[in-house]
XYZ file of C-alpha atoms in Angstrom:
342
model
C -17.989 3.268 -1.903
C -17.243 0.422 0.512
C -18.625 1.035 3.926
C -17.681 -1.196 6.776
C -19.430 -0.836 10.079
C -18.563 -2.524 13.316
C -17.059 -5.617 11.560
C -16.089 -8.211 14.171
C -14.873 -11.743 13.913
C -14.395 -13.977 16.910
C -13.000 -17.414 16.975
C -13.948 -19.990 19.634
C -11.322 -22.613 20.573
C -11.357 -25.235 23.323
C -9.357 -22.877 25.525
C -10.513 -19.373 24.851
C -12.153 -16.862 22.409
C -9.971 -14.935 19.989
C -11.257 -11.724 18.571
C -9.371 -11.463 15.212
C -11.207 -8.445 13.934
C -12.515 -6.126 16.624
C -15.355 -3.654 15.907
C -13.740 -2.292 12.635
C -15.356 0.666 10.958
C -13.990 1.985 7.687
C -14.947 3.766 4.367
C -13.041 3.166 1.153
C -13.799 5.293 -1.869
C -14.490 3.969 -5.259
C -11.427 3.653 -7.673
C -8.752 4.006 -4.980
C -5.924 1.722 -3.998
C -6.460 1.297 -0.267
C -3.683 -0.446 1.795
C -4.188 -2.382 5.041
C -0.919 -3.051 6.876
C -0.205 -5.049 9.972
C 2.182 -7.589 11.385
C 1.413 -11.243 11.589
C -1.597 -11.787 13.818
C -3.058 -8.252 13.390
C -6.233 -9.550 11.831
C -5.653 -8.214 8.425
C -6.100 -11.376 6.398
C -9.207 -12.294 8.375
C -10.579 -8.797 7.608
C -10.132 -9.109 3.750
C -11.783 -12.523 3.833
C -14.718 -10.985 5.695
C -15.306 -8.644 2.849
C -16.529 -11.312 0.512
C -17.534 -13.626 3.254
C -14.970 -16.304 2.916
C -15.169 -15.940 6.507
C -18.461 -15.165 8.147
C -18.580 -12.194 10.486
C -19.583 -12.420 14.017
C -21.169 -8.929 13.772
C -21.146 -5.872 11.617
C -21.856 -4.870 8.092
C -20.033 -4.778 4.804
C -21.749 -2.538 2.273
C -20.445 -2.403 -1.248
C -22.269 -0.242 -3.819
C -25.331 -0.030 -1.548
C -25.561 -3.672 -1.060
C -25.079 -5.243 2.415
C -22.983 -8.285 1.727
C -23.522 -9.583 5.224
C -27.286 -9.994 4.600
C -27.133 -11.997 1.554
C -28.394 -15.566 1.191
C -26.018 -18.177 -0.425
C -27.533 -17.676 -3.908
C -27.214 -13.855 -3.701
C -23.676 -14.104 -2.339
C -22.578 -16.354 -5.213
C -23.686 -13.807 -7.816
C -22.307 -10.821 -5.826
C -18.802 -12.482 -5.542
C -18.461 -12.218 -9.294
C -18.094 -8.446 -8.578
C -15.409 -8.973 -5.976
C -12.144 -10.495 -7.446
C -9.561 -11.979 -5.092
C -5.775 -12.791 -5.516
C -3.755 -14.721 -2.926
C -0.311 -15.048 -1.578
C 0.200 -18.545 -2.855
C -1.639 -18.089 -6.096
C -4.278 -20.862 -5.620
C -4.039 -22.035 -9.292
C -5.419 -25.243 -10.556
C -2.316 -27.244 -11.387
C -3.917 -29.572 -13.983
C -5.062 -26.637 -16.058
C -3.195 -24.404 -18.424
C -2.884 -20.613 -18.033
C -5.828 -20.233 -20.431
C -8.114 -22.629 -18.605
C -7.121 -21.220 -15.215
C -8.298 -17.744 -16.312
C -11.422 -19.213 -18.018
C -12.458 -21.144 -14.943
C -14.671 -18.433 -13.318
C -16.206 -17.708 -16.576
C -17.145 -21.422 -16.991
C -18.767 -21.502 -13.604
C -20.759 -18.340 -14.523
C -22.018 -19.953 -17.646
C -20.311 -17.604 -20.149
C -20.567 -18.848 -23.841
C -17.462 -20.511 -25.170
C -16.708 -17.830 -27.804
C -17.213 -14.938 -25.412
C -15.031 -16.821 -22.846
C -12.234 -17.228 -25.271
C -12.351 -13.562 -26.254
C -12.273 -12.436 -22.666
C -9.414 -14.772 -21.682
C -7.298 -13.368 -24.533
C -8.176 -9.787 -23.354
C -6.855 -10.714 -19.923
C -3.701 -12.416 -21.253
C -2.770 -9.210 -23.008
C -3.641 -7.095 -20.025
C -1.434 -8.979 -17.563
C 1.429 -9.693 -19.990
C 1.216 -13.531 -20.536
C 1.314 -13.636 -24.273
C 3.099 -16.723 -25.407
C 2.389 -18.656 -22.136
C -1.272 -19.467 -22.942
C -0.676 -23.214 -22.960
C 1.840 -23.501 -20.110
C 0.903 -25.251 -16.776
C 1.482 -23.583 -13.426
C 4.576 -25.800 -12.836
C 6.113 -24.250 -15.871
C 5.682 -20.641 -14.747
C 7.745 -18.378 -12.376
C 6.288 -16.899 -9.332
C 5.541 -13.555 -10.976
C 3.814 -15.407 -14.002
C 1.691 -17.357 -11.497
C 0.448 -14.322 -9.797
C -0.296 -12.784 -13.209
C -2.555 -15.660 -13.931
C -4.109 -15.210 -10.580
C -4.768 -11.544 -11.261
C -6.235 -12.341 -14.705
C -8.414 -14.949 -13.199
C -9.812 -12.534 -10.493
C -10.526 -9.992 -13.196
C -12.383 -12.485 -15.472
C -15.954 -11.573 -14.361
C -15.197 -7.796 -14.523
C -15.277 -7.185 -10.864
C -15.612 -3.776 -9.323
C -13.423 -4.530 -6.446
C -10.138 -6.465 -6.227
C -8.951 -7.958 -2.916
C -5.202 -8.709 -2.682
C -4.203 -10.908 0.325
C -0.495 -10.687 0.566
C -0.331 -10.942 -3.058
C 3.417 -10.183 -3.266
C 4.736 -11.811 -0.099
C 5.967 -14.886 -2.057
C 7.830 -12.942 -4.587
C 11.343 -11.460 -4.914
C 11.841 -7.750 -4.757
C 12.100 -7.229 -8.577
C 8.979 -9.381 -9.227
C 7.087 -7.642 -6.501
C 7.689 -4.253 -8.147
C 6.560 -5.626 -11.468
C 3.289 -6.982 -9.926
C 2.690 -3.656 -8.102
C 3.239 -1.800 -11.400
C 0.683 -4.037 -13.031
C -1.825 -3.477 -10.246
C -1.444 0.346 -10.703
C -2.034 -0.076 -14.421
C -5.138 -2.107 -13.897
C -6.500 0.420 -11.373
C -5.841 3.167 -13.939
C -7.363 1.363 -17.022
C -10.272 -0.390 -15.351
C -11.115 2.016 -12.423
C -11.703 -0.730 -10.088
C -11.132 -0.404 -6.322
C -8.243 -2.333 -4.964
C -7.815 -3.327 -1.267
C -4.252 -4.469 -0.583
C -3.392 -6.444 2.407
C 0.296 -6.551 3.353
C 2.887 -6.489 6.110
C 5.320 -4.636 3.905
C 5.640 -0.761 4.029
C 7.311 -0.819 0.680
C 4.255 -2.172 -0.881
C 2.022 0.539 0.647
C 4.181 3.568 -0.168
C 4.656 2.387 -3.846
C 0.982 2.187 -4.979
C -1.569 2.993 -2.150
C -3.490 6.202 -1.828
C -4.854 5.651 1.658
C -3.614 3.208 4.429
C -5.002 1.713 7.539
C -2.748 0.222 10.130
C -4.041 -2.717 12.037
C -2.965 -4.070 15.381
C -4.827 -6.660 17.570
C -7.815 -6.661 15.174
C -8.255 -2.882 15.355
C -7.410 0.100 13.074
C -5.087 2.057 15.203
C -4.097 4.649 12.510
C -5.403 5.596 9.207
C -5.023 8.370 6.549
C -3.289 9.594 3.431
C -0.033 7.480 2.861
C 2.105 10.619 2.624
C 0.649 12.075 5.842
C 1.161 8.750 7.725
C 4.776 8.732 6.506
C 5.348 12.205 7.660
C 3.561 12.041 11.038
C 3.234 8.478 12.211
C 1.542 8.546 15.664
C 1.348 4.936 16.795
C 4.438 2.822 17.786
C 3.514 0.078 15.279
C 3.143 2.736 12.553
C 6.569 4.167 13.284
C 8.104 0.745 13.028
C 6.559 0.324 9.559
C 7.892 3.753 8.507
C 11.275 2.774 9.743
C 11.207 -0.120 7.201
C 11.469 2.522 4.523
C 13.075 5.665 6.011
C 15.051 4.233 8.912
C 14.345 6.270 12.129
C 12.603 8.942 10.190
C 15.556 9.066 8.014
C 17.897 9.997 10.877
C 19.727 6.729 11.574
C 23.235 7.802 12.807
C 22.213 11.448 12.695
C 22.653 11.879 16.433
C 26.417 10.877 16.066
C 26.816 13.267 13.118
C 25.215 16.204 15.084
C 27.531 15.687 17.993
C 30.679 16.175 15.872
C 29.834 19.858 15.016
C 30.346 22.668 17.409
C 29.024 25.747 15.663
C 25.847 26.975 13.847
C 22.600 25.106 13.849
C 21.823 21.444 12.832
C 18.596 21.521 10.839
C 16.260 18.716 9.532
C 14.520 19.620 6.329
C 11.380 17.649 5.260
C 10.807 17.699 1.441
C 7.379 16.787 0.315
C 5.989 15.987 -3.195
C 7.436 18.583 -5.696
C 9.579 20.147 -3.250
C 11.990 17.371 -3.432
C 13.029 18.658 -6.858
C 13.757 22.250 -5.711
C 17.377 23.269 -5.688
C 16.892 24.693 -2.145
C 20.511 24.297 -0.921
C 22.049 26.072 -3.808
C 19.469 28.798 -3.440
C 20.249 29.163 0.164
C 23.992 29.377 -0.343
C 23.486 32.146 -2.982
C 20.978 34.144 -1.067
C 22.484 34.165 2.448
C 25.892 34.588 3.845
C 26.100 31.240 5.464
C 27.911 27.923 4.937
C 25.748 24.868 4.428
C 27.150 21.444 5.043
C 24.958 18.483 4.036
C 25.281 15.761 6.792
C 22.843 13.071 5.715
C 19.584 12.595 3.633
C 17.273 10.215 2.079
C 14.322 10.489 -0.421
C 11.696 7.769 -1.053
C 8.995 7.767 -3.732
C 5.293 7.222 -3.009
C 2.192 7.077 -5.069
C 1.422 10.735 -4.347
C 4.925 11.942 -4.810
C 8.208 11.928 -2.992
C 9.154 12.414 0.649
C 12.622 13.239 1.763
C 14.589 14.132 4.879
C 17.834 16.068 4.823
C 20.153 16.983 7.740
C 22.243 20.140 7.245
C 24.663 22.211 9.273
C 24.123 25.905 8.835
C 27.116 27.947 9.935
C 27.588 31.665 10.164
C 26.253 34.642 12.060
C 23.285 33.780 14.080
C 21.019 36.543 12.520
C 21.858 35.338 9.097
C 21.038 31.691 9.901
C 17.791 32.784 11.409
C 17.031 34.793 8.208
C 17.675 31.707 6.181
C 15.473 29.494 8.249
C 12.667 32.088 8.297
C 12.925 32.225 4.474
C 12.536 28.387 4.170
C 9.471 28.425 6.570
C 7.730 31.444 4.967
C 8.674 31.109 1.394
C 8.694 27.378 0.649
C 6.726 24.326 1.463
C 9.758 22.603 2.932
C 9.326 21.826 6.668
C 12.061 22.861 8.952
C 13.073 21.487 12.311
C 16.057 22.859 14.225
C 17.678 19.723 15.805
C 20.366 21.421 17.698
C 21.855 24.933 18.309
C 25.647 24.378 18.694
C 26.723 28.001 18.708
């Protein structure tokens, strides 16, 4: 368990004081992938650097495995940091060292014997998929390969926590997905806790279990990723959800709705396994109504899929009401009547 209590970081300039992280309190469970999302200036990168004291907090506590990181002296902190790996947006590799030597570097600092070091490096090269690139220098690697080196290096000392500060922001979409898949694989195989800092909702929805939304140094919304997608409360969260789903999946729906003059326009929310249900065909067979699909979208998340579908139900009012009652009472699909147009 990672327990963060009242964490604060204030920077003082010649003109004013800036509170980058403002009295932040948060618990993160062991073994989960926890996403922290915010726009530029939200304080998320400062927050993640406070967790291993690359930035010194102005106030508050960071407790990892019952150890107060903020209370450690420099020698204690150096040892504890071996249990907290970190990967960066711009890789931070040593350009004069090969892939093997970059991965081995933290092991050298820790005084690991040469044979053990070599065995560990080979394990990590296999884990991150860099076989055949052991003797390459960073200048000879693609962006995705550089980040794989960064991940392997961060895992060298067998950390219990992995901090990822915008780890995919410098990568193209295809490479981003490959790195995210690798992080999911590492989380499953090693059981370590991953804290993922990003400004991209795509990253959150693909691999995170929980998400915290930061704005002006504070957490303004937090919860299960699927719940946050379904019911975003804060304006900033709604903007992030729109990156993936559009305006809750209804871009252009208002124009579509206004073109129909009978029946009901209904928005259906499919969650998890319900996205695989043949609901529309079932409805058409079971009720004497016509169903016209207007617009829809489904996106995949770590906990399952989430989809929104707009349909027109046309027919006798009583029969339409029976169909809607059936969906509400007999399935886990959420129903919202957008417009009565009879």
